Every structure is written in structure tokens, then in C-alpha cells.
C-alpha atoms as one frame of an Amber mdcrd trajectory, in Angstrom:
protein
 117.220  84.157  86.077 115.576  85.165  89.515 112.067  83.641  89.735 109.605
  86.824  89.853 107.784  87.377  93.639 104.681  85.764  94.126 101.761  88.510
  94.213 100.209  89.259  97.559  97.141  87.269  98.351  93.685  89.357  98.141
  92.747  88.891 101.593  96.098  90.430 102.621  95.753  93.463 100.213  92.143
  93.941 101.459  93.570  94.201 105.050  96.112  96.855 103.610  92.918  98.901
 102.013  90.937  98.773 105.049  93.686  99.477 107.431  94.663 102.605 105.249
  91.392 103.812 104.959  90.544 103.528 108.614  93.910 105.217 109.776  93.227
 108.185 107.159  90.365 109.039 108.646  91.250 108.906 112.256  94.628 110.723
 111.209  92.371 113.337 109.517  90.459 113.647 112.542  93.342 113.745 114.934
  94.722 116.269 112.636  91.248 118.541 113.080  91.171 118.466 116.596  94.848
 119.306 116.920  94.199 122.309 115.055  91.179 123.152 117.026  93.372 123.007
 119.837  96.083 125.122 118.465  93.057 127.960 117.053  93.622 126.616 113.606
  90.007 126.200 112.201  89.850 124.631 108.821  86.314 125.365 108.576  86.387
 128.914 109.788  83.622 131.391 108.915  86.338 134.115 107.878  87.054 132.836
 104.481  90.823 131.281 103.951  93.304 132.952 106.200  96.675 131.692 107.605
  94.678 130.042 110.316  91.996 128.109 108.066  95.001 127.140 105.610  97.002
 125.401 108.299  94.241 123.744 110.135  93.501 122.044 106.380  97.444 121.459
 106.333  96.919 119.441 109.897  93.979 117.731 108.531  95.935 116.399 105.312
  98.931 115.811 107.211  97.123 113.526 109.913  95.193 111.585 106.907  98.658
 111.206 104.996 100.140 110.224 108.556  97.665 107.574 109.147  97.938 105.985
 105.628 101.711 105.462 105.908 101.535 104.063 109.597  99.006 101.520 107.945
 101.673 100.887 105.215 104.434 100.390 107.505 102.448  97.974 109.359 101.543
  95.962 106.536 104.885  95.891 105.339 106.685  95.194 108.603 103.721  91.944
 108.728 103.565  90.656 105.360 106.254  92.180 103.220 106.204  94.750 100.737
 103.233  94.256  98.252 105.045  96.086  95.286 108.397  93.918  95.156
């Protein structure tokens, strides 16, 4: 019978949470800036047309990408917290 893996220490999990939060915000800001450069203003005054929807999509992709980068960093450094 195999031994169950030990949970990660709280300090390491805190690093994961902070890294995910910071990179989520930075990624969302990057997505916003890219959208503005492409003329896709997520907060445009004209309602929700295609340009606004694609601007929102870029913000979401940037934020989600930031979270995934933080998680990949954590897994590479400390191992998978779920295993």
C-alpha cells in the first residue's frame, strides 16, 4: 500500500496564492493594453458590440494566462499541490 503524499506547507501555498493573484492582475492589465492597441476597448461608451466583447475576451485571456503561469512556476518549483 502506498503512502499518501504530504500536503504542502501553508507558506508554500500562500506563495502560490499571492503569485496567482499578482499575475492575474498583471495579465488582465496586459490584455487590456493589448486590446486598446488593437482598438478593442472593453469599456467603450457604445454599448457591447464586437469590439467591446473582444476587448473583454483579451482581458479574460490575460488574467487566466497569468494564473496558469503562476501555477506552472509553483509546480516546477515545489511540485503539484494536489497530488
